[in-house]
PDB file of C-alpha atoms in Angstrom:
ATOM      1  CA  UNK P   1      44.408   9.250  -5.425  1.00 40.00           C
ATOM      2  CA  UNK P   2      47.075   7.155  -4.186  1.00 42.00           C
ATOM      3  CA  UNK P   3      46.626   3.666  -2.098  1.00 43.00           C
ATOM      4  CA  UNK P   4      47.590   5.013   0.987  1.00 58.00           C
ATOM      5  CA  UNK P   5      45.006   8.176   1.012  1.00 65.00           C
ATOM      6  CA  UNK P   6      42.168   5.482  -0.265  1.00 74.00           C
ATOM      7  CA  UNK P   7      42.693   3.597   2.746  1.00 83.00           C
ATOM      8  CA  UNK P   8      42.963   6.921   5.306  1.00 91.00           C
ATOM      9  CA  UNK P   9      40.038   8.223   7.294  1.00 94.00           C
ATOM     10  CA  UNK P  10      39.275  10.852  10.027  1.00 95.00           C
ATOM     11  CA  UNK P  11      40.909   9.262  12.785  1.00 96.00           C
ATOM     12  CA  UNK P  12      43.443   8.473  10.724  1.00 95.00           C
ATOM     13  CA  UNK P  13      44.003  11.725  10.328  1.00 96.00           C
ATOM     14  CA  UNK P  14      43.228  12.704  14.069  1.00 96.00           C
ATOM     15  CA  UNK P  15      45.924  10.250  15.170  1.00 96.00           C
ATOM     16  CA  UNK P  16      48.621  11.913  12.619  1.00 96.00           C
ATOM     17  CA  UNK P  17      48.078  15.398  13.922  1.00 97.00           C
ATOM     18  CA  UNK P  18      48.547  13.787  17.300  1.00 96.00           C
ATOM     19  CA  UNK P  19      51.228  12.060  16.666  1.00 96.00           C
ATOM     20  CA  UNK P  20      53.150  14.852  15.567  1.00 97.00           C
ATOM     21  CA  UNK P  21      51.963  17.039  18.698  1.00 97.00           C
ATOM     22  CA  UNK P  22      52.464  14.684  21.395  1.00 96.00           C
ATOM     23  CA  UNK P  23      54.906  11.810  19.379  1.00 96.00           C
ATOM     24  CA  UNK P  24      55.228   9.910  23.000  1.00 97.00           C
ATOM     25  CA  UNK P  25      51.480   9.181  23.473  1.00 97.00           C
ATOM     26  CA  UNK P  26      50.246   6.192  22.180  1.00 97.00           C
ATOM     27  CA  UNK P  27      46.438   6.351  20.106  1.00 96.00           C
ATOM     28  CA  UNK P  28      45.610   3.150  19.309  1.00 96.00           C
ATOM     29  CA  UNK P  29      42.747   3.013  21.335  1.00 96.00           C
ATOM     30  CA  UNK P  30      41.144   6.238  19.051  1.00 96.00           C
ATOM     31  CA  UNK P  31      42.164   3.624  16.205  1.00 96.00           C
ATOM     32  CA  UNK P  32      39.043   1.743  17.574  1.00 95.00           C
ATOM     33  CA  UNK P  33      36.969   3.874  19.931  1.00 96.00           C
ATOM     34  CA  UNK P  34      37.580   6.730  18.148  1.00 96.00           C
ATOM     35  CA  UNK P  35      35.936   4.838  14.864  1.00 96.00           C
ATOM     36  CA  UNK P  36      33.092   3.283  16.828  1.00 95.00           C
ATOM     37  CA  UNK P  37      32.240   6.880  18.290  1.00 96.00           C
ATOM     38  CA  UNK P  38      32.760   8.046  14.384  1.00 96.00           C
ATOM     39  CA  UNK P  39      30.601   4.910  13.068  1.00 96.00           C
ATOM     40  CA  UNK P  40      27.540   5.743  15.293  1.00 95.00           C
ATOM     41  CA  UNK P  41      27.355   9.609  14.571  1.00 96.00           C
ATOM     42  CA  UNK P  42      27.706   8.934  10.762  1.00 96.00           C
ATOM     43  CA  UNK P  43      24.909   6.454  10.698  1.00 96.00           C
ATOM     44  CA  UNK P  44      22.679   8.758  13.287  1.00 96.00           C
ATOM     45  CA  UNK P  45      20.954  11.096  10.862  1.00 96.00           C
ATOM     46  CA  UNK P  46      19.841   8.310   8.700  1.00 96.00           C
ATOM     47  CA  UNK P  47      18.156   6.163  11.286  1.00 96.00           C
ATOM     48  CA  UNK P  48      16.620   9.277  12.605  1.00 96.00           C
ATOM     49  CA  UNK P  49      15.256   9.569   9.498  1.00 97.00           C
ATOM     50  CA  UNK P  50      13.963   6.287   9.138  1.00 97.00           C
ATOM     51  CA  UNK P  51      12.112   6.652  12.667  1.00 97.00           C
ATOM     52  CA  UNK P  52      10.477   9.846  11.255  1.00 97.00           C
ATOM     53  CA  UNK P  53       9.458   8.207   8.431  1.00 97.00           C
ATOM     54  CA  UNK P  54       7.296   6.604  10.282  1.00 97.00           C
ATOM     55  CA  UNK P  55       6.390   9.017  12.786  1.00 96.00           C
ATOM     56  CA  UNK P  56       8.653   8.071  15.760  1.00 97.00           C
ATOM     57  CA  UNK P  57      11.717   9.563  17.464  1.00 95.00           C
ATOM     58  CA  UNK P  58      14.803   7.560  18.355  1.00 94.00           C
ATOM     59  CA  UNK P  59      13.246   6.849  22.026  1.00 94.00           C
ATOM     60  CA  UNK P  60       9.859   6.183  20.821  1.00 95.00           C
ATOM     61  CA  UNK P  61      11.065   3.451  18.557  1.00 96.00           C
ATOM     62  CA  UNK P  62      13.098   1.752  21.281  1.00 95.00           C
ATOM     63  CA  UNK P  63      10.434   1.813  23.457  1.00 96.00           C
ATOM     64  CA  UNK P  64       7.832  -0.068  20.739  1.00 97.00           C
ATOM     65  CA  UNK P  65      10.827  -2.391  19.163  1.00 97.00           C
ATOM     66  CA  UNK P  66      11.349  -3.457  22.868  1.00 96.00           C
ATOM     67  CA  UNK P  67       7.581  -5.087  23.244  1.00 97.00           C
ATOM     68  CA  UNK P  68       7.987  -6.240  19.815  1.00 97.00           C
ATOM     69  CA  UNK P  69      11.011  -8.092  20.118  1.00 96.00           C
ATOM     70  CA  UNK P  70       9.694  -9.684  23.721  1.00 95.00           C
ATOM     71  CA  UNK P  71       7.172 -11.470  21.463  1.00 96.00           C
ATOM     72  CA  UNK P  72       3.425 -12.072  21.716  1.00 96.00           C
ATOM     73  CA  UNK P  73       1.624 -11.034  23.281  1.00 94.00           C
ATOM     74  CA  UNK P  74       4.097  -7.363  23.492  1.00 97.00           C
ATOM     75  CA  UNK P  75       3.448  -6.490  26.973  1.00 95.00           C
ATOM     76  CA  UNK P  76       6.160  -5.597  29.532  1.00 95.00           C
ATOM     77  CA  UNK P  77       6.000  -3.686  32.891  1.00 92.00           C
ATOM     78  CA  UNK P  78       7.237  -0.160  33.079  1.00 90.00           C
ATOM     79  CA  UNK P  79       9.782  -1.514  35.633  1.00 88.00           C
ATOM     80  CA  UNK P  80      11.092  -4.514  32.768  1.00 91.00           C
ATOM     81  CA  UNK P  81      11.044  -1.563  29.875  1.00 92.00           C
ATOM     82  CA  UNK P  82      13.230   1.024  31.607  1.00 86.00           C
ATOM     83  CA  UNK P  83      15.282  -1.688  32.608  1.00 87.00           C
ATOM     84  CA  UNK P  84      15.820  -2.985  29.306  1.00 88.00           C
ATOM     85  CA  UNK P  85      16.185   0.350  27.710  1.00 88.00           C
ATOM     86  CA  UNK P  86      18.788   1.663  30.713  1.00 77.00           C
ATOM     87  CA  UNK P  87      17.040   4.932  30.720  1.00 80.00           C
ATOM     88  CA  UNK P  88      14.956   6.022  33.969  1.00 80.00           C
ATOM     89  CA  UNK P  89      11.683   5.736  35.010  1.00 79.00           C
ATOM     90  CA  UNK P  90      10.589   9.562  34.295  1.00 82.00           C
ATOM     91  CA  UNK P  91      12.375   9.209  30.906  1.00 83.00           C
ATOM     92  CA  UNK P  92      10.139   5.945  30.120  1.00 89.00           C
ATOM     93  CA  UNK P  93       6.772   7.511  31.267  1.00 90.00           C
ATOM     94  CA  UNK P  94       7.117  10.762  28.830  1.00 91.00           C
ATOM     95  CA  UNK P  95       7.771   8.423  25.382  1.00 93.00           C
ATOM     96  CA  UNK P  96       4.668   5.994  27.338  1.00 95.00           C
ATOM     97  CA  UNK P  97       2.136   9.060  27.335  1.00 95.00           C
ATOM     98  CA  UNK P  98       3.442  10.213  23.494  1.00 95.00           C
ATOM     99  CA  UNK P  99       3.176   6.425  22.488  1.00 97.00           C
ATOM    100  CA  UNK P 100      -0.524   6.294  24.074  1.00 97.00           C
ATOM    101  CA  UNK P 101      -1.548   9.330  22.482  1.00 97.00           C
ATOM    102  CA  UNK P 102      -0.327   8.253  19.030  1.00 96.00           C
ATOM    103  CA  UNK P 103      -2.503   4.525  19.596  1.00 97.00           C
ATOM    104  CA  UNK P 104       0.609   2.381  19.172  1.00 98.00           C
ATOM    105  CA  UNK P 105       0.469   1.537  23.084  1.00 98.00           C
ATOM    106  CA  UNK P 106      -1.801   0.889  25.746  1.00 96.00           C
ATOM    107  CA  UNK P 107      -1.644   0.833  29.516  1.00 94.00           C
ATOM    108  CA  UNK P 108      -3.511  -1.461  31.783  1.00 90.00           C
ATOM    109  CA  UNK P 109      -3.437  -3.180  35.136  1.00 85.00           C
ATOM    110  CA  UNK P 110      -1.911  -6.279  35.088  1.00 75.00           C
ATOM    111  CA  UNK P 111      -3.907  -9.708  35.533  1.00 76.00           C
ATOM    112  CA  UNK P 112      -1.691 -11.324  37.807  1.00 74.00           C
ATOM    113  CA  UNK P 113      -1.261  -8.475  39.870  1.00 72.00           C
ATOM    114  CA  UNK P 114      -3.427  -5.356  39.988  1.00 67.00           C
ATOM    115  CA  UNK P 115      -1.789  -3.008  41.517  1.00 73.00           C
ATOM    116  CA  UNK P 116       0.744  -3.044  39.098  1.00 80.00           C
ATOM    117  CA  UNK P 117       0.789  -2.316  34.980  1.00 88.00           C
ATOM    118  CA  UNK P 118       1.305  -3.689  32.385  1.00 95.00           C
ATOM    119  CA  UNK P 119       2.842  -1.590  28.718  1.00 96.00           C
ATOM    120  CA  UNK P 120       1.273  -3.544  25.458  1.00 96.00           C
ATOM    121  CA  UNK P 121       1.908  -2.675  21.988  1.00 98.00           C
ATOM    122  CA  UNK P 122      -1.726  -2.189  19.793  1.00 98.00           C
ATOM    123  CA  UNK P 123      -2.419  -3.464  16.677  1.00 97.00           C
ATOM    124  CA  UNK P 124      -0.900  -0.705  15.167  1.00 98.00           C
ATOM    125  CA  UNK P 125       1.915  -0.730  17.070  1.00 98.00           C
ATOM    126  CA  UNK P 126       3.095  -4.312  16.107  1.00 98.00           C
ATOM    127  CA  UNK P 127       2.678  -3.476  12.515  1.00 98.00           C
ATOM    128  CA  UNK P 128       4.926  -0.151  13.166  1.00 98.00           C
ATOM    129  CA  UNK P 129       7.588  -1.658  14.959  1.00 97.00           C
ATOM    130  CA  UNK P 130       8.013  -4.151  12.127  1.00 97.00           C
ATOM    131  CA  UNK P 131       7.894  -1.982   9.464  1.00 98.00           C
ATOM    132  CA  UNK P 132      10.102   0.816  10.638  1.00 97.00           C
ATOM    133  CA  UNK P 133      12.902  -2.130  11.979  1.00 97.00           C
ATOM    134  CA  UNK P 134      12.191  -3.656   8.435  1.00 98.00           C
ATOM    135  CA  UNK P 135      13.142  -0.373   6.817  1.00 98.00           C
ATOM    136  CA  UNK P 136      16.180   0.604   8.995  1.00 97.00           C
ATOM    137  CA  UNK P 137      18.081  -2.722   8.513  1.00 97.00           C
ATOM    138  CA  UNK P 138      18.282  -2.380   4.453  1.00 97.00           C
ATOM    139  CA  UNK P 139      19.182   1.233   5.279  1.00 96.00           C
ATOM    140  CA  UNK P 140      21.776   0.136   8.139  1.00 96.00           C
ATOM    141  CA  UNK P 141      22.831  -3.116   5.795  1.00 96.00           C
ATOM    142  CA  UNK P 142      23.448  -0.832   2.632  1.00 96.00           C
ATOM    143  CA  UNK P 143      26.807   0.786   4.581  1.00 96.00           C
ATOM    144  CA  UNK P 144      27.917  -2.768   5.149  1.00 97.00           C
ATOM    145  CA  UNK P 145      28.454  -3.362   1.540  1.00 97.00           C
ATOM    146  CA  UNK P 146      31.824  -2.623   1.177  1.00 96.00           C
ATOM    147  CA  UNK P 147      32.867  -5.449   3.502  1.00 97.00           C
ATOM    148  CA  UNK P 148      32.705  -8.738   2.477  1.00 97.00           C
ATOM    149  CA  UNK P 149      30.232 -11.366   4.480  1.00 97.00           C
ATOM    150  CA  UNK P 150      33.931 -13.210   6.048  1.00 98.00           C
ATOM    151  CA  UNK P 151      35.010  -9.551   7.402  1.00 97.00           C
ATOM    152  CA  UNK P 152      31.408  -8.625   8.686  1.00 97.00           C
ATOM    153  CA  UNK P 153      31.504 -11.587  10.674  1.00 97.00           C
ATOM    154  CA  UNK P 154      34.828 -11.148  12.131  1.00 97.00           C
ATOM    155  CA  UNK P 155      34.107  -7.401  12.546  1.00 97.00           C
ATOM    156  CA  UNK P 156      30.912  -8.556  14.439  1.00 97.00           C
ATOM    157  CA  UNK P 157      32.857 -11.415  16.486  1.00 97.00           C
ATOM    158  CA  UNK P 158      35.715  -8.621  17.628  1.00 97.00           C
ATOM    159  CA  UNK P 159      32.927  -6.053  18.145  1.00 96.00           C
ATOM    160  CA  UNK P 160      31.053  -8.402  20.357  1.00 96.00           C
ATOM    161  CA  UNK P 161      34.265  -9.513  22.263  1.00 97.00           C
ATOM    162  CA  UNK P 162      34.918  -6.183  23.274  1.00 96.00           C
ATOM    163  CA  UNK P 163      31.586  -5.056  24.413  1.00 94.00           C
ATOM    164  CA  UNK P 164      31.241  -7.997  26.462  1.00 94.00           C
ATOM    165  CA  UNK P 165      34.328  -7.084  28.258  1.00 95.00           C
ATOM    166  CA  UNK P 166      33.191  -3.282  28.681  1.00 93.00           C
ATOM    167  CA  UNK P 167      30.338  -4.780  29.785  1.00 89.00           C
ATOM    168  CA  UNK P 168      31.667  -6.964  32.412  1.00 93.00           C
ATOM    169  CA  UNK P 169      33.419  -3.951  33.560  1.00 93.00           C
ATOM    170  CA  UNK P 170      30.601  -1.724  34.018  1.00 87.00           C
ATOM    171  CA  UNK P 171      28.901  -4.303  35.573  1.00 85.00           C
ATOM    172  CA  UNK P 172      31.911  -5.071  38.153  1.00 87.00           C
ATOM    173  CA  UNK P 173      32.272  -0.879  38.555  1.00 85.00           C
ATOM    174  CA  UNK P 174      28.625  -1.163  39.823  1.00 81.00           C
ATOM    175  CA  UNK P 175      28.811  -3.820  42.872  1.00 73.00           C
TER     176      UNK P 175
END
């Protein structure tokens, strides 16, 4: 194998075929969108996996990694969760009722206000949250290997430059 087809990838090759249909057009931004887009499908099946592992779907797991990463003592209000999560209301109440079934939630009037509720995570549902993000960040870290710890922090820093800008943006589309 030479250098050059060692260092070639999918959109690599997307961006050749291009090229050579539509020479004028310009597809640099598939050089990094295109990747990102490629990056997250790639890595998909294996954190689905993960979740399973444990018993959870993709949605379930935000919803219980959510209250665990708000800190003790887990709780949240539907309104904070969907928020957080940028999913809506009706899409947060059908993981709630699966998460409630399965014990790793609970639902209960707030203190401080009791007309409203409050989302906790149980026992069980502190100790799955950990466990199943403990699990998918060796699995997520193990493709990371090939990059050295100087390019996954630069990779991170550009990565983080240009989400903050799309996010600006999609904030700014908004008002």
């Amino acid at each position: 194998m030479t250098e050059d087809s060692e260092n070639t990838d999918h959109v690599d090759r997307l961006r050749g075929q291009w090229r050579s249909e539509l020479p004028d057009l310009d597809t640099e931004p598939m050089a990094i969108l295109g990747r990102a887009y490629r990056l997250a499908n790639l890595v998909r099946p294996s954190i689905e996996v993960t979740f399973a592992s444990f018993g959870l779907d993709r949605g379930e797991f935000d919803v219980i990694s959510t209250l665990r990463r708000s800190g003790p003592p887990y709780r949240l209000t539907p309104t904070e969760l969907y928020t957080s999560l940028m999913i809506s209301s009706g899409g947060l109440t059908h993981r709630l009722d699966r998460l409630q079934k399965s014990g790793l939630i609970l639902r209960e009037r707030s203190q401080a206000d009791g007309r409203s509720m409050v989302v906790g995570l149980t026992d069980e549902g502190v100790r799955l949250a950990e466990a199943a993000f403990r699990v998918d960040m060796a699995s997520e870290a193990s493709y990371l290997t090939d990059l050295s710890v100087e390019e996954r922090t630069d990779l991170a820093a550009l990565l983080r430059k240009l989400l903050g800008s799309l996010e600006r943006r999609a904030d700014s589309d908004k008002s």
